[in-house]
Short mmCIF file of C-alpha atoms in Angstrom, two decimals:
data_model
loop_
_atom_site.label_atom_id
_atom_site.label_comp_id
_atom_site.label_asym_id
_atom_site.label_seq_id
_atom_site.Cartn_x
_atom_site.Cartn_y
_atom_site.Cartn_z
CA MET B 1 1.01 40.89 -79.28
CA SER B 2 3.65 42.61 -77.03
CA MET B 3 6.29 44.61 -78.46
CA ASP B 4 8.72 44.07 -75.36
CA HIS B 5 11.56 41.76 -75.05
CA PRO B 6 10.45 38.16 -74.99
CA VAL B 7 12.15 37.62 -71.50
CA ILE B 8 10.23 40.61 -70.08
CA ASP B 9 7.01 39.28 -71.46
CA LEU B 10 7.84 35.98 -69.74
CA MET B 11 8.53 37.61 -66.52
CA HIS B 12 5.21 39.39 -66.79
CA ALA B 13 3.40 36.11 -67.29
CA CYS B 14 4.98 34.83 -64.04
CA VAL B 15 3.60 37.60 -61.74
CA VAL B 16 0.44 37.42 -59.62
CA LYS B 17 -1.45 39.80 -57.45
CA LEU B 18 -1.83 38.83 -53.81
CA ILE B 19 -4.98 39.95 -52.02
CA SER B 20 -5.95 39.69 -48.29
CA PRO B 21 -8.09 41.81 -46.20
CA GLN B 22 -5.02 43.30 -44.57
CA ALA B 23 -2.72 43.81 -47.54
CA VAL B 24 -2.25 43.84 -51.32
CA GLY B 25 0.96 42.82 -52.94
CA THR B 26 2.82 41.06 -55.64
CA GLY B 27 4.31 37.69 -55.99
CA PHE B 28 5.70 35.42 -58.78
CA PHE B 29 5.87 31.71 -59.60
CA VAL B 30 9.19 30.12 -59.04
CA VAL B 31 8.06 26.50 -59.64
CA PRO B 32 4.47 25.14 -60.43
CA GLY B 33 2.26 25.75 -57.40
CA LEU B 34 4.85 27.81 -55.49
CA ILE B 35 4.71 31.61 -55.41
CA VAL B 36 7.51 33.59 -53.76
CA THR B 37 6.75 37.12 -52.14
CA CYS B 38 7.81 39.36 -49.33
CA ALA B 39 6.96 38.11 -45.77
CA HIS B 40 5.35 41.59 -44.99
CA VAL B 41 2.89 41.14 -47.89
CA VAL B 42 1.26 37.98 -46.27
CA GLY B 43 1.84 38.56 -42.71
CA ASN B 44 2.82 40.58 -39.68
CA ARG B 45 6.76 40.27 -39.37
CA LYS B 46 6.70 41.15 -35.75
CA THR B 47 4.00 38.83 -34.48
CA ASN B 48 4.42 36.13 -37.18
CA ASP B 49 0.69 36.39 -37.70
CA PHE B 50 -0.38 35.50 -41.27
CA TYR B 51 -2.75 37.56 -43.18
CA GLY B 52 -5.73 36.17 -45.29
CA ASP B 53 -9.36 35.01 -44.79
CA PRO B 54 -9.41 32.25 -43.46
CA LYS B 55 -6.21 33.05 -41.67
CA GLY B 56 -3.39 32.48 -43.97
CA THR B 57 -5.23 32.06 -47.11
CA ILE B 58 -4.51 34.56 -49.78
CA LYS B 59 -6.56 35.40 -52.96
CA VAL B 60 -4.42 35.14 -56.04
CA ARG B 61 -5.08 37.23 -59.30
CA TRP B 62 -3.40 36.43 -62.50
CA GLN B 63 -3.54 39.04 -65.38
CA ASP B 64 -7.25 39.57 -65.77
CA ASN B 65 -8.55 36.54 -63.88
CA ASP B 66 -9.58 37.72 -60.52
CA ASP B 67 -10.45 34.28 -59.27
CA PHE B 68 -7.31 32.56 -60.64
CA SER B 69 -6.58 30.78 -57.35
CA THR B 70 -5.90 30.84 -53.65
CA ALA B 71 -2.73 30.20 -51.78
CA THR B 72 -1.57 29.69 -48.15
CA VAL B 73 1.62 30.67 -46.54
CA LEU B 74 3.95 27.65 -45.81
CA PRO B 75 4.83 28.24 -42.13
CA ASP B 76 8.15 26.57 -42.46
CA LYS B 77 8.86 28.69 -45.47
CA TRP B 78 8.00 32.04 -43.55
CA MET B 79 11.26 34.00 -43.14
CA PRO B 80 10.42 37.38 -41.38
CA ASP B 81 14.14 38.26 -40.80
CA GLU B 82 14.85 38.08 -44.65
CA ASP B 83 11.35 39.26 -45.43
CA VAL B 84 10.63 36.34 -47.87
CA ALA B 85 7.85 33.86 -47.87
CA LEU B 86 6.76 30.90 -49.94
CA LEU B 87 3.14 30.27 -50.66
CA GLN B 88 1.27 27.01 -52.00
CA CYS B 89 -1.44 27.43 -54.61
CA HIS B 90 -4.57 25.36 -54.15
CA PRO B 91 -5.92 24.06 -56.45
CA MET B 92 -2.90 23.90 -58.77
CA PRO B 93 -3.66 26.23 -61.71
CA GLU B 94 -4.23 24.52 -64.99
CA PRO B 95 -2.82 25.42 -67.39
CA HIS B 96 0.05 26.69 -65.22
CA PRO B 97 1.68 30.08 -65.91
CA PRO B 98 5.42 30.02 -66.60
CA CYS B 99 7.97 30.22 -63.69
CA VAL B 100 10.87 32.63 -63.50
CA LEU B 101 14.47 31.64 -63.96
CA LEU B 102 16.53 32.89 -61.07
CA GLY B 103 20.07 34.01 -61.24
CA ARG B 104 22.43 35.32 -58.72
CA ALA B 105 24.53 37.83 -60.65
CA CYS B 106 23.67 41.58 -60.52
CA LEU B 107 26.40 44.24 -60.69
CA THR B 108 26.55 47.90 -60.27
CA TYR B 109 25.09 49.70 -63.36
CA ASP B 110 23.17 46.62 -64.61
CA ARG B 111 19.83 47.45 -66.23
CA LEU B 112 16.74 46.10 -64.37
CA SER B 113 13.12 45.63 -64.93
CA THR B 114 10.20 44.74 -62.80
CA PHE B 115 6.51 44.35 -63.11
CA GLY B 116 3.97 44.56 -60.02
CA TYR B 117 0.66 45.66 -58.85
CA PRO B 118 0.52 49.11 -57.29
CA LYS B 119 -2.26 49.30 -54.68
CA GLU B 120 -4.24 52.05 -56.57
CA ALA B 121 -3.85 50.50 -60.06
CA GLN B 122 -6.16 48.01 -61.60
CA HIS B 123 -3.55 46.41 -63.60
CA ALA B 124 0.23 45.52 -63.08
CA GLU B 125 2.67 48.13 -64.07
CA PRO B 126 6.35 48.08 -65.17
CA ALA B 127 9.25 49.93 -63.69
CA THR B 128 12.82 50.12 -64.93
CA PHE B 129 15.98 50.68 -62.78
CA GLU B 130 19.77 50.81 -62.64
CA CYS B 131 21.51 48.63 -59.91
CA LYS B 132 23.50 50.94 -57.71
CA GLY B 133 24.99 48.37 -55.40
CA TYR B 134 24.37 46.55 -52.20
CA SER B 135 23.80 47.53 -48.66
CA ASP B 136 25.85 46.29 -45.74
CA ASP B 137 22.89 44.40 -44.28
CA LYS B 138 23.22 40.70 -43.42
CA PRO B 139 22.34 39.35 -45.95
CA PRO B 140 23.04 42.34 -48.33
CA MET B 141 20.02 44.08 -49.93
CA LEU B 142 19.89 44.87 -53.65
CA LYS B 143 19.66 48.75 -54.11
CA VAL B 144 18.10 50.23 -57.25
CA LYS B 145 17.53 53.82 -58.56
CA MET B 146 15.89 55.79 -61.56
CA ASP B 147 12.34 54.83 -60.99
CA ASN B 148 9.58 54.88 -58.37
CA ILE B 149 8.48 51.86 -56.30
CA ARG B 150 4.84 52.17 -55.22
CA GLY B 151 2.90 50.64 -52.55
CA GLY B 152 1.77 47.10 -53.52
CA MET B 153 4.87 46.45 -55.63
CA SER B 154 6.74 44.56 -52.81
CA GLY B 155 6.99 41.02 -54.05
CA SER B 156 7.77 42.02 -57.58
CA PRO B 157 10.51 39.99 -59.46
CA VAL B 158 13.65 41.99 -60.70
CA LEU B 159 14.83 40.91 -63.86
CA ASN B 160 18.43 41.63 -64.90
CA MET B 161 18.49 42.65 -68.60
CA GLU B 162 22.26 41.83 -68.67
CA THR B 163 21.72 38.31 -67.78
CA LYS B 164 18.05 37.77 -68.63
CA ARG B 165 17.44 36.21 -65.19
CA VAL B 166 15.45 37.41 -62.10
CA CYS B 167 18.13 38.45 -59.63
CA GLY B 168 16.01 39.62 -56.82
CA MET B 169 12.56 40.81 -55.51
CA ILE B 170 11.37 44.36 -54.49
CA ASN B 171 10.78 44.78 -50.82
CA PHE B 172 11.09 48.58 -49.90
CA THR B 173 10.91 52.01 -51.47
CA ASP B 174 13.09 55.06 -50.66
CA ASP B 175 10.07 57.18 -51.54
CA LYS B 176 7.04 55.85 -53.23
CA ASN B 177 6.21 59.38 -54.73
CA SER B 178 9.64 59.99 -56.36
CA MET B 179 12.04 58.45 -58.69
CA LEU B 180 14.55 57.52 -55.68
CA GLY B 181 14.13 53.91 -56.12
CA GLY B 182 14.52 51.56 -53.29
CA GLY B 183 15.65 47.86 -53.10
CA GLY B 184 15.02 44.37 -52.52
CA VAL B 185 16.02 40.74 -51.63
CA THR B 186 18.69 39.14 -53.80
CA ALA B 187 18.05 35.89 -55.49
CA ALA B 188 20.95 34.42 -53.68
CA THR B 189 18.97 35.10 -50.40
CA LEU B 190 15.75 33.49 -51.85
CA LEU B 191 17.89 30.45 -52.94
CA SER B 192 19.47 30.25 -49.45
CA ALA B 193 16.25 30.58 -47.54
CA PHE B 194 14.45 27.83 -49.60
CA ASP B 195 17.09 25.07 -49.51
CA ASP B 196 15.23 22.90 -52.02
CA LEU B 197 14.27 25.76 -54.56
CA GLU B 198 17.40 25.62 -56.65
CA ALA B 199 16.82 21.84 -57.46
CA LEU B 200 13.09 22.45 -58.10
CA GLN B 201 14.09 25.32 -60.52
CA GLU B 202 16.51 23.09 -62.36
CA ALA B 203 14.13 20.23 -62.91
CA TYR B 204 11.50 22.86 -64.07
CA HIS B 205 13.47 24.56 -66.57
CA GLN B 206 14.93 21.33 -67.93
CA LYS B 207 11.49 20.10 -68.78
CA HIS B 208 10.26 23.59 -69.73
CA PRO B 209 13.11 25.40 -71.59
CA THR B 210 11.09 28.30 -72.99
CA TRP B 211 13.23 30.82 -70.80
CA TYR B 212 16.44 29.33 -72.16
CA THR B 213 15.23 29.31 -75.63
CA GLU B 214 14.24 33.08 -75.37
CA ILE B 215 17.90 33.72 -74.36
CA GLY B 216 19.21 31.90 -77.29
CA VAL B 217 19.88 28.36 -75.78
CA SER B 218 17.44 25.74 -77.09
CA VAL B 219 18.59 23.03 -74.64
CA PRO B 220 19.73 23.71 -71.16
CA GLY B 221 22.37 21.24 -71.35
CA ASP B 222 24.08 23.29 -74.11
CA LEU B 223 24.94 25.85 -71.54
CA LYS B 224 27.44 23.38 -69.86
CA VAL B 225 29.12 22.56 -73.09
CA GLN B 226 29.62 26.24 -73.84
CA VAL B 227 31.04 26.95 -70.42
CA GLU B 228 33.48 24.03 -70.65
CA ALA B 229 34.65 25.13 -74.04
CA LYS B 230 35.26 28.88 -72.54
CA ILE B 231 37.31 27.19 -69.56
CA ALA B 232 39.49 25.36 -71.97
CA GLU B 233 40.16 28.59 -73.84
CA THR B 234 40.98 30.42 -70.62
CA LEU B 235 43.36 27.88 -69.46
CA ASP B 236 45.50 28.45 -72.47
CA GLY B 237 45.38 32.20 -72.28
CA PRO B 238 46.52 35.09 -70.20
CA GLY B 239 43.20 35.21 -68.29
CA LEU B 240 44.31 32.28 -65.96
CA THR B 241 46.16 34.35 -63.62
CA GLU B 242 43.39 36.84 -63.38
CA LEU B 243 40.85 33.89 -62.81
CA VAL B 244 42.95 32.36 -60.16
CA ASN B 245 43.37 35.81 -58.28
CA GLY B 246 39.61 36.47 -58.68
CA PHE B 247 38.61 33.46 -56.58
CA GLN B 248 38.37 34.27 -53.03
CA LYS B 249 40.77 32.47 -50.76
CA GLU B 250 37.96 31.11 -48.54
CA PHE B 251 36.35 29.57 -51.57
CA LEU B 252 39.57 27.78 -52.73
CA GLU B 253 40.06 26.48 -49.05
CA LYS B 254 36.39 25.44 -48.78
CA GLU B 255 36.40 23.47 -51.94
CA GLY B 256 39.91 22.02 -51.24
CA VAL B 257 41.28 23.47 -54.42
CA ASP B 258 45.03 23.84 -55.03
CA ALA B 259 45.46 27.43 -56.31
CA LYS B 260 48.70 26.30 -58.13
CA ARG B 261 46.98 23.58 -60.17
CA PRO B 262 45.00 25.06 -63.31
CA ALA B 263 43.35 21.68 -63.85
CA ALA B 264 41.96 21.62 -60.27
CA ILE B 265 40.66 25.13 -60.66
CA SER B 266 39.14 24.30 -63.91
CA ALA B 267 37.22 21.18 -62.40
CA ALA B 268 36.08 23.23 -59.47
CA LEU B 269 34.70 25.85 -61.97
CA VAL B 270 32.87 23.42 -64.02
CA LYS B 271 31.40 21.94 -60.82
CA LEU B 272 30.36 25.41 -59.63
CA LYS B 273 28.86 26.25 -62.95
CA THR B 274 26.93 22.96 -63.67
CA THR B 275 25.49 22.62 -59.98
CA ASP B 276 24.12 26.22 -60.01
CA ALA B 277 20.91 25.06 -61.48
CA LEU B 278 22.37 25.72 -65.05
CA MET B 279 22.18 29.44 -64.35
CA LEU B 280 25.85 30.02 -65.09
CA VAL B 281 26.37 32.50 -62.17
CA SER B 282 29.20 32.37 -59.86
CA LEU B 283 28.68 31.39 -56.25
CA ALA B 284 31.88 33.22 -55.46
CA LYS B 285 32.08 36.86 -54.50
CA GLU B 286 31.92 39.91 -56.79
CA SER B 287 35.64 40.02 -57.46
CA ALA B 288 35.34 36.43 -58.84
CA ILE B 289 32.37 37.34 -61.06
CA LYS B 290 34.43 40.23 -62.55
CA ALA B 291 37.36 38.01 -63.24
CA LEU B 292 35.17 35.57 -64.94
CA GLU B 293 33.80 38.25 -67.25
CA LYS B 294 37.19 39.25 -68.31
CA THR B 295 38.03 35.73 -69.29
CA MET B 296 34.68 34.48 -70.73
CA PRO B 297 31.20 35.85 -71.63
CA VAL B 298 29.50 34.01 -68.88
CA ARG B 299 26.76 36.65 -68.31
CA GLY B 300 25.88 36.86 -71.96
CA LEU B 301 25.18 33.10 -72.37
#
């Protein structure tokens, strides 16, 4: 029996090793039969030529099962510019491993954990980091420090221990032989790249609420109730001004929200929270997230 945090154990159970004649890397299940990994793990980003044997077919290892499954790169889900790719398992594994719960929020100094397959290691290995912020890339890249990222760990999920959700995916190292860290693709980029992924995640975790149970919520619908209650408290407290100021002007304009009407802001916030696959993570920019943290314990739910 593992002595680790239950959510870390869950993340470990979602991770697979991806093996082709050209490369070795890591991936993880996001919904049954679908594996997310880095584009460079399964193909040449310059030529758009998929790895595998036959072409585009990748061997999938899960835990100690070397012949767990095979997977193919979905051509319309190959995003070389963002360095993300989606793979379809076939046949569908039975019983199926768990799938990660994605969440957008990750702030500077958040504690992070990952689990992946270094090339020279027989088994997957953990690493722990601290978030040091984001790059100026478009889209921004998550930057981490305080542990080394070895070859083969590209495609490993990044678990935010503050939110207990997977906030990104490792895709580069600053130095594989040192503790300089590296970085990865954010969960926001993953969800934007695969336009149906959020709905599939919501449906999966409603049917299989194990991840929610491990973070202290037995039924996913309970999250909505808790957030609505916290919003009601906020509207009666001094945090309202801070909440209003925290929302970016472009977000309010996009949603057609009257910044002078607390009820409209409340309704927009409820909609925002409940349509985000029940992950309770703001779609607004970091200033909005910080404002929300001061008015209600969103990230602790």
